[in-house]
């Protein structure tokens, strides 16, 4: 069974003259341990697709199957619970809660799911260690750099041991050096932990890290090709750092 | 745990808003507690005073006219089944004089003549210093230790006691304090019954028999049996009925205080609602992130309600402290109004228990709507940058609640004014009407800001137009902020107009009733019982013989009984051209003839309570002729003894009651002879231990009452405006935050810092003008409704007169407060770092 599958997925906004067909029938399958990049020009529907894959929004028609469960058929609360347990989100603007420390931000989804404080804390620290941020776990987001904040956000997404990681322009607000670090981290998660990742990006260099590239245009899949991930030489140092 | 930390830190992150919310809850809770404690203490003070006197007695026998009766009756009554002991006493109002090293001091008190052996069956005595009385006690007296210490009197000191006659006594003992005598304006002087009869009453005569019942005896059955053996003119009743007069006096004050506390609670709820709405608005992105990472709607709602509980609990705790302190202030204000020494505040648990449970509940209720709004936050909002929203209409539910509230409360309020609905409901209905009308403001904000914008455009110019747009952008936030100001000003103007009109009515009453240049009396009448110390008849003859006297009138004030109600009778000659009473819709000349014909004038409050009007009959319990039906010639407004008053021609009073002595002598000076007459009256007053007061002296006493009330008025108005100012400052701060990028763009394009400040201040000016204007209109409407409701509610008509200075002053001061509230947000906006602000989303 695929980790993620969409069948004839459509999403329409508005009505009458203001009707916009953001997605016009998308079929997609993502396997376990696959790193999928989605690209496309503005208005191609890539963000809309990501929202539907994450159960954040409901499709107008079609299905979104996450480990065999049709997200479109669930209620808002049910989608929320699935999201909490199975899907980790990484946002372009990090979206860390400013009044919580790094550790508290990471443990938040666990505690929302009813995990006891002590256990949540343990798992949060383990997640932060994975992204090499455990030494800054008591820091507030305002005292962290952009790259550090994004790594904490990744740790938050990993803490729940998700079936699927969804990343929306994860390097969009980072400089090139931090962007490379974050991308390398995502690649390592796939290589070492068989993490399934779907990432939307504008950056070709970032997309090149993925196993597969899906291009959208006007709400449809224009191309869907496997590729060999490219790790530029200077990334090797970053890799060494994270090992 | 993390959610809890998030909640606490979010509250701490906005100290200004958290402070505003806490303060609002604290003010609402504090006002309720302060008023409840003040009223409870006042009532308890009166009741304790009589408990101290009545002791264990379940019933007491008194003359219906407050006079003397045969002591032997006590033995007869003691034989009635169910009565364990019938304890005779003489109780008279008196004045104590004491020669202190610093000068001669005078104190009003009650003289209590007791049978030293028998009295212990009714009362407990504990002598702290000196000795108790015995059967052989002569001119010896016991004082309560707190009164004695306050007066600087010790055991062995000689004091002079006057009650119609003057005599010297030695203080032989000091008693442990029992309850509060403060509203008696002094204390109690105990002496043996024989001594009291000899010097202040008549041998063999008493004023009261206290009845101690057998254990398990049926009080009402015993009362019936006792009444059967009593001669005409005597009455058996519970001692607490004597507090009726006092309750009548405090009723109007209690009503006013209750109104103020009800509005404080309404204001608090509004501010909390607006603060929480702003919280949700500002934290929308954050709440969307929570939803995105897995928080259900219920968890997000729980977060906000949890904040409501925490703030509500903290605010309630602070409010309890404020209420305790405020209660002392309220108590002092009431005492000042009634020219009494404020008793220690009685901290009864009930107000704290009620406030303690309702405070957090109200806070959660106010947070409920904003919490419900969070259920509409989609996690999608976390995925997208926050875009400035276009102007939205006010939500329909807000308009619906406001409209329904106005309709229902308005109809019921009309019913209360007409008597179809219990008039006591008028106050809560007025609060609901005001709060509901405030909820409609967001709906009408847009059409209202047009004329306001045009009016202010010469001053505000371009910045004003931009400010108008921003105010419209958030109609709910702006509307509720205007609503806070609206409620504060409406309460201030409404209450203020009513109080000022009441004060005018009091002054008018005073001008019509206190007609004379000089007043001779032994002491001011007891505000609770109406009893006064008698002035010897000879004083009137002495005064009449003075050459500078133009006219003299003798007055008697004494208590009487109408049905189950204790009332106050004023008996005079009524020979002067001007009738000394504030007639209600009646002709003075006609009424004078009717008084001389044996009819009476009744106070409006008493008439309202009995449901009587002019021309009908009132039944008065008399000593000499039993229950007497008297025709009501007219009604009169009166502010003494809560309006429970009957004016009667002296000859009629003489026929019906056993009048002894006088209560006061009123003297008019011949033209140009004022000072000469004063010099002539002074020695007469000195010789007879009387007070000589001029009209100006009495007016200054009235001034105490008025000052106490006016002080409270300005206090309420100021508090309301301060709280409203906090609300405006918070709203403007939120607006500045939301407009950060926009302001930065305006600065980049061409706006100077000064213009940015004007932009923010213009928003305040627009909201302030709308809120103040609407508030003044609503306040006038409230005042008008109160004036219509007062007659039915309190029996006392209050005219509705516009007070232009109050309206103008409220507007000007209100606007100054509003603009001051805009200062910090305006400064903040002007100091925005352009580079950072341009990146703001």
mmCIF file of N, CA and C in Angstrom, chain A residues 103-193:
data_model
loop_
_atom_site.group_PDB
_atom_site.id
_atom_site.type_symbol
_atom_site.label_atom_id
_atom_site.label_comp_id
_atom_site.label_asym_id
_atom_site.label_seq_id
_atom_site.Cartn_x
_atom_site.Cartn_y
_atom_site.Cartn_z
ATOM 1 N N UNK A 103 12.084 23.168 22.932
ATOM 2 C CA UNK A 103 11.617 21.861 23.428
ATOM 3 C C UNK A 103 10.102 21.846 23.575
ATOM 4 N N UNK A 104 9.551 22.939 24.079
ATOM 5 C CA UNK A 104 8.098 23.000 24.282
ATOM 6 C C UNK A 104 7.360 23.018 22.952
ATOM 7 N N UNK A 105 7.934 23.694 21.962
ATOM 8 C CA UNK A 105 7.316 23.680 20.631
ATOM 9 C C UNK A 105 7.276 22.265 20.070
ATOM 10 N N UNK A 106 8.358 21.527 20.295
ATOM 11 C CA UNK A 106 8.432 20.177 19.728
ATOM 12 C C UNK A 106 7.489 19.234 20.467
ATOM 13 N N UNK A 107 7.348 19.401 21.757
ATOM 14 C CA UNK A 107 6.504 18.475 22.535
ATOM 15 C C UNK A 107 5.016 18.802 22.397
ATOM 16 N N UNK A 108 4.705 19.984 21.856
ATOM 17 C CA UNK A 108 3.300 20.417 21.806
ATOM 18 C C UNK A 108 2.368 19.421 21.099
ATOM 19 N N UNK A 109 2.670 18.961 19.869
ATOM 20 C CA UNK A 109 1.748 18.024 19.210
ATOM 21 C C UNK A 109 1.573 16.738 20.003
ATOM 22 N N UNK A 110 2.629 16.308 20.699
ATOM 23 C CA UNK A 110 2.536 15.087 21.490
ATOM 24 C C UNK A 110 1.561 15.292 22.645
ATOM 25 N N UNK A 111 1.687 16.403 23.341
ATOM 26 C CA UNK A 111 0.802 16.658 24.477
ATOM 27 C C UNK A 111 -0.626 16.867 24.003
ATOM 28 N N UNK A 112 -0.791 17.489 22.827
ATOM 29 C CA UNK A 112 -2.140 17.634 22.269
ATOM 30 C C UNK A 112 -2.764 16.269 22.023
ATOM 31 N N UNK A 113 -1.902 15.282 21.757
ATOM 32 C CA UNK A 113 -2.389 13.927 21.482
ATOM 33 C C UNK A 113 -2.575 13.120 22.759
ATOM 34 N N UNK A 114 -2.312 13.745 23.895
ATOM 35 C CA UNK A 114 -2.527 13.066 25.162
ATOM 36 C C UNK A 114 -1.307 12.354 25.719
ATOM 37 N N UNK A 115 -0.162 12.531 25.105
ATOM 38 C CA UNK A 115 1.065 11.902 25.632
ATOM 39 C C UNK A 115 1.450 12.624 26.926
ATOM 40 N N UNK A 116 1.829 11.891 27.936
ATOM 41 C CA UNK A 116 2.186 12.508 29.228
ATOM 42 C C UNK A 116 3.404 13.394 29.091
ATOM 43 N N UNK A 117 3.471 14.389 29.958
ATOM 44 C CA UNK A 117 4.514 15.424 29.848
ATOM 45 C C UNK A 117 5.915 14.822 29.808
ATOM 46 N N UNK A 118 6.170 13.875 30.703
ATOM 47 C CA UNK A 118 7.510 13.320 30.798
ATOM 48 C C UNK A 118 7.912 12.600 29.518
ATOM 49 N N UNK A 119 6.999 11.801 29.014
ATOM 50 C CA UNK A 119 7.260 11.047 27.783
ATOM 51 C C UNK A 119 7.393 11.998 26.596
ATOM 52 N N UNK A 120 6.512 13.013 26.558
ATOM 53 C CA UNK A 120 6.562 14.000 25.473
ATOM 54 C C UNK A 120 7.900 14.719 25.490
ATOM 55 N N UNK A 121 8.355 15.055 26.658
ATOM 56 C CA UNK A 121 9.635 15.759 26.778
ATOM 57 C C UNK A 121 10.770 14.877 26.286
ATOM 58 N N UNK A 122 10.738 13.635 26.661
ATOM 59 C CA UNK A 122 11.798 12.706 26.234
ATOM 60 C C UNK A 122 11.854 12.601 24.724
ATOM 61 N N UNK A 123 10.679 12.452 24.129
ATOM 62 C CA UNK A 123 10.634 12.316 22.675
ATOM 63 C C UNK A 123 11.024 13.615 21.991
ATOM 64 N N UNK A 124 10.652 14.742 22.598
ATOM 65 C CA UNK A 124 11.025 16.038 22.028
ATOM 66 C C UNK A 124 12.544 16.205 22.003
ATOM 67 N N UNK A 125 13.173 15.840 23.092
ATOM 68 C CA UNK A 125 14.632 15.967 23.155
ATOM 69 C C UNK A 125 15.293 15.055 22.121
ATOM 70 N N UNK A 126 14.742 13.867 21.973
ATOM 71 C CA UNK A 126 15.294 12.937 20.976
ATOM 72 C C UNK A 126 15.167 13.528 19.579
ATOM 73 N N UNK A 127 14.024 14.150 19.307
ATOM 74 C CA UNK A 127 13.814 14.786 17.995
ATOM 75 C C UNK A 127 14.790 15.926 17.778
ATOM 76 N N UNK A 128 15.018 16.687 18.812
ATOM 77 C CA UNK A 128 15.931 17.825 18.693
ATOM 78 C C UNK A 128 17.363 17.339 18.486
ATOM 79 N N UNK A 129 17.667 16.227 19.079
ATOM 80 C CA UNK A 129 19.007 15.664 18.864
ATOM 81 C C UNK A 129 19.179 15.242 17.415
ATOM 82 N N UNK A 130 18.118 14.747 16.866
ATOM 83 C CA UNK A 130 18.150 14.314 15.462
ATOM 84 C C UNK A 130 18.502 15.458 14.521
ATOM 85 N N UNK A 131 18.032 16.649 14.872
ATOM 86 C CA UNK A 131 18.304 17.813 14.010
ATOM 87 C C UNK A 131 19.418 18.679 14.574
ATOM 88 N N UNK A 132 20.162 18.108 15.546
ATOM 89 C CA UNK A 132 21.316 18.809 16.149
ATOM 90 C C UNK A 132 20.901 20.133 16.785
ATOM 91 N N UNK A 133 19.801 20.127 17.478
ATOM 92 C CA UNK A 133 19.334 21.347 18.153
ATOM 93 C C UNK A 133 19.072 21.113 19.645
ATOM 94 N N UNK A 134 19.516 20.010 20.161
ATOM 95 C CA UNK A 134 19.213 19.725 21.565
ATOM 96 C C UNK A 134 19.933 20.699 22.492
ATOM 97 N N UNK A 135 21.055 21.237 22.041
ATOM 98 C CA UNK A 135 21.791 22.166 22.907
ATOM 99 C C UNK A 135 21.084 23.530 23.015
ATOM 100 N N UNK A 136 20.085 23.748 22.174
ATOM 101 C CA UNK A 136 19.349 25.025 22.225
ATOM 102 C C UNK A 136 17.888 24.800 22.592
ATOM 103 N N UNK A 137 17.654 23.705 23.267
ATOM 104 C CA UNK A 137 16.260 23.326 23.469
ATOM 105 C C UNK A 137 15.493 24.268 24.403
ATOM 106 N N UNK A 138 16.195 24.981 25.269
ATOM 107 C CA UNK A 138 15.482 25.874 26.188
ATOM 108 C C UNK A 138 15.320 27.288 25.629
ATOM 109 N N UNK A 139 15.806 27.483 24.409
ATOM 110 C CA UNK A 139 15.768 28.829 23.827
ATOM 111 C C UNK A 139 14.422 29.129 23.197
ATOM 112 N N UNK A 140 14.029 30.392 23.282
ATOM 113 C CA UNK A 140 12.828 30.828 22.588
ATOM 114 C C UNK A 140 13.154 31.053 21.114
ATOM 115 N N UNK A 141 12.152 30.931 20.247
ATOM 116 C CA UNK A 141 12.385 31.104 18.811
ATOM 117 C C UNK A 141 13.040 32.439 18.465
ATOM 118 N N UNK A 142 12.727 33.480 19.226
ATOM 119 C CA UNK A 142 13.287 34.791 18.894
ATOM 120 C C UNK A 142 14.799 34.834 19.058
ATOM 121 N N UNK A 143 15.369 33.890 19.792
ATOM 122 C CA UNK A 143 16.814 33.869 19.989
ATOM 123 C C UNK A 143 17.512 32.892 19.041
ATOM 124 N N UNK A 144 16.741 32.310 18.122
ATOM 125 C CA UNK A 144 17.317 31.350 17.178
ATOM 126 C C UNK A 144 17.396 31.969 15.790
ATOM 127 N N UNK A 145 18.363 31.523 15.019
ATOM 128 C CA UNK A 145 18.457 32.004 13.635
ATOM 129 C C UNK A 145 17.360 31.329 12.810
ATOM 130 N N UNK A 146 17.223 31.786 11.573
ATOM 131 C CA UNK A 146 16.195 31.217 10.692
ATOM 132 C C UNK A 146 16.405 29.731 10.480
ATOM 133 N N UNK A 147 17.644 29.364 10.237
ATOM 134 C CA UNK A 147 17.938 27.956 10.002
ATOM 135 C C UNK A 147 17.664 27.113 11.235
ATOM 136 N N UNK A 148 18.023 27.659 12.391
ATOM 137 C CA UNK A 148 17.770 26.929 13.638
ATOM 138 C C UNK A 148 16.270 26.778 13.886
ATOM 139 N N UNK A 149 15.535 27.826 13.609
ATOM 140 C CA UNK A 149 14.089 27.737 13.794
ATOM 141 C C UNK A 149 13.494 26.666 12.883
ATOM 142 N N UNK A 150 13.978 26.613 11.655
ATOM 143 C CA UNK A 150 13.430 25.620 10.734
ATOM 144 C C UNK A 150 13.786 24.213 11.177
ATOM 145 N N UNK A 151 14.950 24.070 11.771
ATOM 146 C CA UNK A 151 15.328 22.732 12.267
ATOM 147 C C UNK A 151 14.456 22.334 13.447
ATOM 148 N N UNK A 152 14.145 23.305 14.291
ATOM 149 C CA UNK A 152 13.220 23.010 15.397
ATOM 150 C C UNK A 152 11.860 22.624 14.839
ATOM 151 N N UNK A 153 11.444 23.334 13.796
ATOM 152 C CA UNK A 153 10.151 23.013 13.176
ATOM 153 C C UNK A 153 10.165 21.592 12.606
ATOM 154 N N UNK A 154 11.293 21.204 12.045
ATOM 155 C CA UNK A 154 11.413 19.841 11.518
ATOM 156 C C UNK A 154 11.361 18.838 12.665
ATOM 157 N N UNK A 155 12.003 19.179 13.768
ATOM 158 C CA UNK A 155 11.973 18.297 14.943
ATOM 159 C C UNK A 155 10.547 18.141 15.440
ATOM 160 N N UNK A 156 9.791 19.237 15.418
ATOM 161 C CA UNK A 156 8.383 19.173 15.832
ATOM 162 C C UNK A 156 7.605 18.226 14.935
ATOM 163 N N UNK A 157 7.892 18.321 13.627
ATOM 164 C CA UNK A 157 7.197 17.448 12.685
ATOM 165 C C UNK A 157 7.589 15.988 12.873
ATOM 166 N N UNK A 158 8.849 15.754 13.277
ATOM 167 C CA UNK A 158 9.338 14.379 13.428
ATOM 168 C C UNK A 158 8.912 13.745 14.747
ATOM 169 N N UNK A 159 8.637 14.580 15.723
ATOM 170 C CA UNK A 159 8.399 14.062 17.077
ATOM 171 C C UNK A 159 7.245 13.058 17.107
ATOM 172 N N UNK A 160 6.272 13.254 16.236
ATOM 173 C CA UNK A 160 5.110 12.373 16.262
ATOM 174 C C UNK A 160 5.344 11.082 15.474
ATOM 175 N N UNK A 161 6.571 10.952 14.929
ATOM 176 C CA UNK A 161 6.909 9.787 14.096
ATOM 177 C C UNK A 161 5.875 9.645 12.972
ATOM 178 N N UNK A 162 5.849 10.638 12.111
ATOM 179 C CA UNK A 162 4.776 10.692 11.120
ATOM 180 C C UNK A 162 4.972 9.693 9.990
ATOM 181 N N UNK A 163 3.845 9.302 9.423
ATOM 182 C CA UNK A 163 3.920 8.507 8.213
ATOM 183 C C UNK A 163 4.365 9.387 7.055
ATOM 184 N N UNK A 164 4.060 10.655 7.139
ATOM 185 C CA UNK A 164 4.306 11.559 6.027
ATOM 186 C C UNK A 164 4.762 12.914 6.553
ATOM 187 N N UNK A 165 5.810 13.457 5.919
ATOM 188 C CA UNK A 165 6.247 14.822 6.209
ATOM 189 C C UNK A 165 5.855 15.691 5.028
ATOM 190 N N UNK A 166 5.143 16.787 5.317
ATOM 191 C CA UNK A 166 4.789 17.721 4.252
ATOM 192 C C UNK A 166 5.549 19.014 4.490
ATOM 193 N N UNK A 167 6.289 19.435 3.486
ATOM 194 C CA UNK A 167 7.100 20.642 3.623
ATOM 195 C C UNK A 167 6.667 21.655 2.573
ATOM 196 N N UNK A 168 6.265 22.834 3.060
ATOM 197 C CA UNK A 168 5.798 23.897 2.161
ATOM 198 C C UNK A 168 6.883 24.957 2.075
ATOM 199 N N UNK A 169 7.641 24.933 0.995
ATOM 200 C CA UNK A 169 8.739 25.877 0.770
ATOM 201 C C UNK A 169 9.630 25.959 2.007
ATOM 202 N N UNK A 170 10.197 24.855 2.455
ATOM 203 C CA UNK A 170 10.952 24.844 3.712
ATOM 204 C C UNK A 170 12.179 25.741 3.698
ATOM 205 N N UNK A 171 12.699 26.066 2.544
ATOM 206 C CA UNK A 171 13.894 26.914 2.500
ATOM 207 C C UNK A 171 13.562 28.319 2.020
ATOM 208 N N UNK A 172 12.281 28.593 1.822
ATOM 209 C CA UNK A 172 11.855 29.871 1.239
ATOM 210 C C UNK A 172 12.315 31.090 2.029
ATOM 211 N N UNK A 173 12.404 30.978 3.348
ATOM 212 C CA UNK A 173 12.791 32.124 4.174
ATOM 213 C C UNK A 173 14.208 32.015 4.696
ATOM 214 N N UNK A 174 15.012 31.160 4.078
ATOM 215 C CA UNK A 174 16.374 30.955 4.565
ATOM 216 C C UNK A 174 17.396 31.428 3.538
ATOM 217 N N UNK A 175 18.555 31.785 4.049
ATOM 218 C CA UNK A 175 19.642 32.107 3.114
ATOM 219 C C UNK A 175 20.159 30.795 2.510
ATOM 220 N N UNK A 176 21.026 30.903 1.560
ATOM 221 C CA UNK A 176 21.426 29.705 0.799
ATOM 222 C C UNK A 176 22.125 28.683 1.699
ATOM 223 N N UNK A 177 22.960 29.151 2.604
ATOM 224 C CA UNK A 177 23.699 28.208 3.457
ATOM 225 C C UNK A 177 22.725 27.422 4.338
ATOM 226 N N UNK A 178 21.840 28.144 5.004
ATOM 227 C CA UNK A 178 20.856 27.467 5.857
ATOM 228 C C UNK A 178 19.926 26.602 5.031
ATOM 229 N N UNK A 179 19.600 27.099 3.859
ATOM 230 C CA UNK A 179 18.735 26.314 2.972
ATOM 231 C C UNK A 179 19.375 24.979 2.632
ATOM 232 N N UNK A 180 20.657 25.020 2.375
ATOM 233 C CA UNK A 180 21.351 23.760 2.028
ATOM 234 C C UNK A 180 21.354 22.820 3.233
ATOM 235 N N UNK A 181 21.566 23.369 4.392
ATOM 236 C CA UNK A 181 21.576 22.534 5.607
ATOM 237 C C UNK A 181 20.236 21.847 5.807
ATOM 238 N N UNK A 182 19.176 22.626 5.640
ATOM 239 C CA UNK A 182 17.834 22.060 5.849
ATOM 240 C C UNK A 182 17.549 20.990 4.801
ATOM 241 N N UNK A 183 17.904 21.277 3.598
ATOM 242 C CA UNK A 183 17.660 20.302 2.537
ATOM 243 C C UNK A 183 18.438 19.016 2.793
ATOM 244 N N UNK A 184 19.683 19.182 3.218
ATOM 245 C CA UNK A 184 20.505 18.010 3.514
ATOM 246 C C UNK A 184 19.896 17.197 4.643
ATOM 247 N N UNK A 185 19.332 17.897 5.594
ATOM 248 C CA UNK A 185 18.687 17.207 6.720
ATOM 249 C C UNK A 185 17.509 16.374 6.236
ATOM 250 N N UNK A 186 16.709 16.954 5.381
ATOM 251 C CA UNK A 186 15.568 16.215 4.850
ATOM 252 C C UNK A 186 16.041 14.984 4.081
ATOM 253 N N UNK A 187 17.102 15.181 3.314
ATOM 254 C CA UNK A 187 17.631 14.056 2.545
ATOM 255 C C UNK A 187 18.094 12.955 3.483
ATOM 256 N N UNK A 188 18.729 13.336 4.540
ATOM 257 C CA UNK A 188 19.241 12.342 5.493
ATOM 258 C C UNK A 188 18.097 11.581 6.143
ATOM 259 N N UNK A 189 17.007 12.258 6.436
ATOM 260 C CA UNK A 189 15.853 11.590 7.036
ATOM 261 C C UNK A 189 15.313 10.510 6.112
ATOM 262 N N UNK A 190 15.311 10.830 4.858
ATOM 263 C CA UNK A 190 14.840 9.849 3.878
ATOM 264 C C UNK A 190 15.821 8.686 3.800
ATOM 265 N N UNK A 191 17.100 9.024 3.726
ATOM 266 C CA UNK A 191 18.110 7.966 3.545
ATOM 267 C C UNK A 191 18.159 7.060 4.759
ATOM 268 N N UNK A 192 18.132 7.643 5.946
ATOM 269 C CA UNK A 192 18.421 6.859 7.152
ATOM 270 C C UNK A 192 17.167 6.305 7.823
ATOM 271 N N UNK A 193 16.080 6.998 7.668
ATOM 272 C CA UNK A 193 14.902 6.601 8.424
ATOM 273 C C UNK A 193 13.729 6.217 7.540
#
